[in-house]
């Protein structure tokens, strides 16, 4: 009886301690969706801070197109998102955590691949790969605005940039692409990243959550994202 009573008291103490840690944002499980480009630098940086300083917060992550995030918040299947130019929707809170310059991704054989930087207008006669607008309307429009700021309307090929990258065929397409500079950390050996010097547009990464479901654990993750990105290197290996 005494051993059972001791175990019961110990379990009660743990339950009280867990409740306190949960209330303080030190314990919990969060389902986090992320845009494709987050995989290279942003998501790992946030994960490192959480593991080092908040090991009681567990992340369950899944890559997701921007256009699918708002419905996922609405049906309760995700708690947070890390998104490049996220879609906006009533009931969602959006907080910027990072701004990135752009790089042009060129096949190694491209005539300009040896440049350290170039104006985007130097590529005006090229074909470009992007992605269908319906999977990320705001991000697609942001890329198109960059081309127009450079003074031209791009010729977009039908291939998807993300599919070409993931299946290893991007360098086989006679085209170039724009990307946030953090993707350089995962650049395939067949591609070269060259910094875009003009225009000086940036793309904004945000952390997103549902206002009605904000919790101490979400607050901890937001703070960790700010801390991680404040010290995160920019454009490693560009040019």
Coordinates of C-alpha atoms in Angstrom, one line a residue:
X1 CA 0.0 0.0 0.0
X2 CA 2.9 2.4 0.9
X3 CA 4.6 1.8 -2.4
X4 CA 1.4 2.5 -4.3
X5 CA 0.7 5.6 -2.4
X6 CA 4.3 6.9 -3.1
X7 CA 3.8 6.3 -6.8
X8 CA 0.4 8.1 -6.8
X9 CA 2.0 11.1 -5.0
X10 CA 4.9 11.1 -7.5
X11 CA 2.5 11.0 -10.4
X12 CA 0.4 13.8 -8.9
X13 CA 3.6 15.9 -8.5
X14 CA 4.6 15.3 -12.1
X15 CA 1.1 16.2 -13.3
X16 CA 1.3 19.5 -11.3
X17 CA 4.8 20.2 -12.7
X18 CA 3.6 19.4 -16.3
X19 CA 0.6 21.7 -15.9
X20 CA 2.9 24.5 -14.7
X21 CA 5.4 23.9 -17.6
X22 CA 2.5 23.9 -20.1
X23 CA 1.2 27.2 -18.7
X24 CA 4.7 28.6 -19.0
X25 CA 5.0 27.5 -22.7
X26 CA 7.7 25.0 -21.9
X27 CA 5.7 21.8 -22.7
X28 CA 3.5 21.0 -25.6
X29 CA 3.2 19.6 -29.1
X30 CA 2.7 21.8 -32.1
X31 CA 1.8 20.8 -35.7
X32 CA 3.7 23.1 -38.0
X33 CA 3.4 23.6 -41.7
X34 CA 6.1 25.1 -43.8
X35 CA 6.7 26.6 -47.2
X36 CA 9.2 24.7 -49.5
X37 CA 12.0 27.2 -49.0
X38 CA 11.8 27.0 -45.2
X39 CA 13.5 23.5 -45.3
X40 CA 16.9 24.9 -46.1
X41 CA 17.7 27.3 -43.3
X42 CA 14.7 28.8 -41.6
X43 CA 13.0 25.6 -40.2
X44 CA 16.3 24.0 -39.1
X45 CA 17.4 27.3 -37.3
X46 CA 14.1 27.4 -35.4
X47 CA 14.3 23.7 -34.6
X48 CA 17.8 24.2 -33.1
X49 CA 16.7 26.9 -30.8
X50 CA 13.7 24.9 -29.6
X51 CA 15.7 21.8 -29.0
X52 CA 18.4 23.7 -27.1
X53 CA 16.2 25.9 -25.0
X54 CA 12.7 24.4 -25.0
X55 CA 13.1 20.6 -25.3
X56 CA 9.6 20.1 -23.9
X57 CA 8.1 21.6 -27.1
X58 CA 7.6 18.9 -29.7
X59 CA 7.2 19.9 -33.4
X60 CA 5.3 17.8 -35.9
X61 CA 6.2 19.3 -39.3
X62 CA 4.9 19.0 -42.8
X63 CA 5.7 20.8 -46.0
X64 CA 2.6 22.5 -47.5
X65 CA 1.8 24.8 -50.3
X66 CA 0.8 28.3 -49.1
X67 CA -2.7 28.1 -50.5
X68 CA -3.5 25.1 -48.4
X69 CA -2.4 26.6 -45.1
X70 CA -5.5 28.7 -44.4
X71 CA -7.9 25.7 -44.9
X72 CA -5.5 23.6 -42.7
X73 CA -5.8 26.2 -39.9
X74 CA -9.6 26.3 -40.3
X75 CA -10.0 22.5 -39.9
X76 CA -7.6 22.4 -37.0
X77 CA -4.9 20.2 -38.6
X78 CA -2.1 22.7 -38.0
X79 CA -1.2 25.1 -35.2
X80 CA 1.5 27.2 -36.8
X81 CA 3.1 27.8 -40.2
X82 CA 6.4 29.2 -41.5
X83 CA 5.6 30.7 -44.8
X84 CA 7.3 32.8 -47.5
X85 CA 4.8 35.5 -48.5
X86 CA 1.9 33.7 -46.8
X87 CA -1.7 33.9 -47.9
X88 CA -3.8 36.2 -45.7
X89 CA -7.1 35.1 -44.2
X90 CA -9.5 36.4 -41.5
X91 CA -8.7 34.9 -38.1
X92 CA -5.0 34.4 -38.9
X93 CA -2.2 36.3 -37.3
X94 CA 0.9 36.9 -39.4
X95 CA 4.2 38.1 -38.0
X96 CA 7.3 38.8 -40.1
X97 CA 10.5 37.1 -38.9
X98 CA 12.9 37.4 -41.8
X99 CA 13.5 39.3 -45.0
X100 CA 15.7 37.8 -47.8
X101 CA 17.4 39.1 -50.9
X102 CA 17.0 37.2 -54.1
X103 CA 19.3 35.0 -56.1
X104 CA 19.2 33.9 -59.7
X105 CA 19.7 30.1 -60.1
X106 CA 21.6 29.4 -63.2
X107 CA 22.9 26.1 -64.7
X108 CA 26.6 25.9 -64.3
X109 CA 27.1 26.2 -68.0
X110 CA 25.2 29.5 -68.2
X111 CA 27.2 32.4 -69.7
X112 CA 26.6 34.5 -66.5
X113 CA 27.2 31.7 -63.9
X114 CA 30.6 33.1 -63.0
X115 CA 29.3 36.5 -61.9
X116 CA 29.2 37.4 -58.2
X117 CA 26.1 39.6 -58.8
X118 CA 24.0 40.8 -61.7
X119 CA 21.0 43.0 -62.4
X120 CA 17.9 41.0 -63.1
X121 CA 17.5 42.9 -66.4
X122 CA 20.6 41.0 -67.6
X123 CA 18.4 37.9 -67.8
X124 CA 15.4 39.6 -69.5
X125 CA 15.8 37.5 -72.7
X126 CA 15.9 34.2 -70.8
X127 CA 13.1 31.7 -70.0
X128 CA 12.2 31.3 -66.4
X129 CA 10.7 28.6 -64.3
X130 CA 8.3 29.4 -61.5
X131 CA 5.2 27.5 -60.1
X132 CA 1.5 27.6 -60.8
X133 CA -0.1 30.7 -59.2
X134 CA -2.9 28.7 -57.6
X135 CA -0.6 27.0 -55.1
X136 CA 0.8 30.3 -53.7
X137 CA -0.9 33.4 -55.2
X138 CA 0.8 36.0 -53.0
X139 CA 4.2 34.5 -53.5
X140 CA 3.7 34.1 -57.2
X141 CA 2.6 37.7 -57.5
X142 CA 5.7 38.8 -55.5
X143 CA 8.0 37.1 -57.9
X144 CA 6.2 38.6 -60.9
X145 CA 6.5 42.1 -59.3
X146 CA 10.2 41.6 -59.1
X147 CA 10.5 40.9 -62.8
X148 CA 8.4 43.9 -63.6
X149 CA 10.5 46.1 -61.3
X150 CA 13.4 45.0 -63.4
X151 CA 11.7 46.3 -66.5
X152 CA 10.4 43.2 -68.3
X153 CA 7.7 40.7 -68.4
X154 CA 9.2 37.2 -68.0
X155 CA 8.6 34.3 -70.3
X156 CA 7.5 31.5 -67.9
X157 CA 8.0 27.9 -68.9
X158 CA 5.4 25.3 -68.0
X159 CA 7.7 23.3 -65.8
X160 CA 7.3 23.8 -62.0
X161 CA 10.4 25.2 -60.3
X162 CA 9.8 23.1 -57.1
X163 CA 9.3 19.8 -59.0
X164 CA 12.4 20.5 -61.1
X165 CA 14.4 21.0 -58.0
X166 CA 13.1 18.0 -56.1
X167 CA 13.5 15.5 -58.9
X168 CA 16.9 16.8 -59.9
X169 CA 15.9 18.1 -63.3
X170 CA 16.1 21.8 -62.9
X171 CA 19.6 22.1 -64.4
X172 CA 18.4 20.2 -67.5
X173 CA 15.8 22.8 -68.3
X174 CA 17.1 25.7 -70.5
X175 CA 15.8 28.3 -68.1
X176 CA 16.7 30.2 -65.0
X177 CA 14.8 30.9 -61.7
X178 CA 14.6 33.3 -58.9
X179 CA 14.7 32.1 -55.3
X180 CA 15.3 33.5 -51.7
X181 CA 18.9 33.3 -50.9
X182 CA 18.5 30.8 -48.1
X183 CA 18.0 28.0 -50.6
X184 CA 21.7 28.3 -51.4
X185 CA 22.5 26.0 -48.4
X186 CA 20.9 23.2 -50.3
X187 CA 21.9 24.1 -53.8
X188 CA 22.4 21.1 -56.2
X189 CA 25.9 20.8 -57.6
X190 CA 24.6 21.4 -61.1
X191 CA 23.3 24.9 -60.3
X192 CA 25.0 28.2 -59.4
X193 CA 23.3 31.0 -57.4
X194 CA 24.1 34.6 -58.3
X195 CA 23.0 37.5 -56.2
X196 CA 20.5 39.8 -57.8
X197 CA 21.9 43.3 -57.4
X198 CA 18.9 45.2 -59.0
X199 CA 16.1 45.5 -58.2
X200 CA 16.7 45.3 -54.4
X201 CA 13.4 43.6 -53.6
X202 CA 13.1 41.2 -50.7
X203 CA 10.8 38.4 -49.8
X204 CA 9.3 38.2 -46.4
X205 CA 9.1 35.1 -44.3
X206 CA 6.4 35.0 -41.6
X207 CA 5.2 32.9 -38.8
X208 CA 1.4 32.4 -38.9
X209 CA -1.1 31.1 -36.3
X210 CA -4.8 31.2 -35.6
X211 CA -5.6 34.1 -33.3
X212 CA -8.3 32.2 -31.4
X213 CA -6.0 29.3 -30.7
X214 CA -2.9 31.1 -29.5
X215 CA -1.3 29.3 -26.6
X216 CA 1.8 29.6 -24.4
X217 CA 3.5 26.9 -26.5
X218 CA 2.8 29.0 -29.6
X219 CA 4.2 32.1 -27.9
X220 CA 7.4 30.1 -27.1
X221 CA 7.7 29.0 -30.8
X222 CA 7.2 32.6 -32.0
X223 CA 9.9 33.8 -29.7
X224 CA 12.2 31.0 -30.8
X225 CA 11.7 31.9 -34.4
X226 CA 12.7 35.5 -33.8
X227 CA 15.8 34.4 -31.8
X228 CA 16.8 31.8 -34.5
X229 CA 16.5 34.2 -37.4
X230 CA 18.1 37.1 -35.7
X231 CA 21.4 35.1 -35.7
X232 CA 20.8 33.2 -38.9
X233 CA 23.4 33.8 -41.7
X234 CA 22.2 35.3 -45.0
X235 CA 23.2 34.1 -48.4
X236 CA 25.9 31.7 -47.4
X237 CA 27.8 30.6 -50.5
X238 CA 26.1 33.1 -52.9
X239 CA 28.2 34.1 -55.9

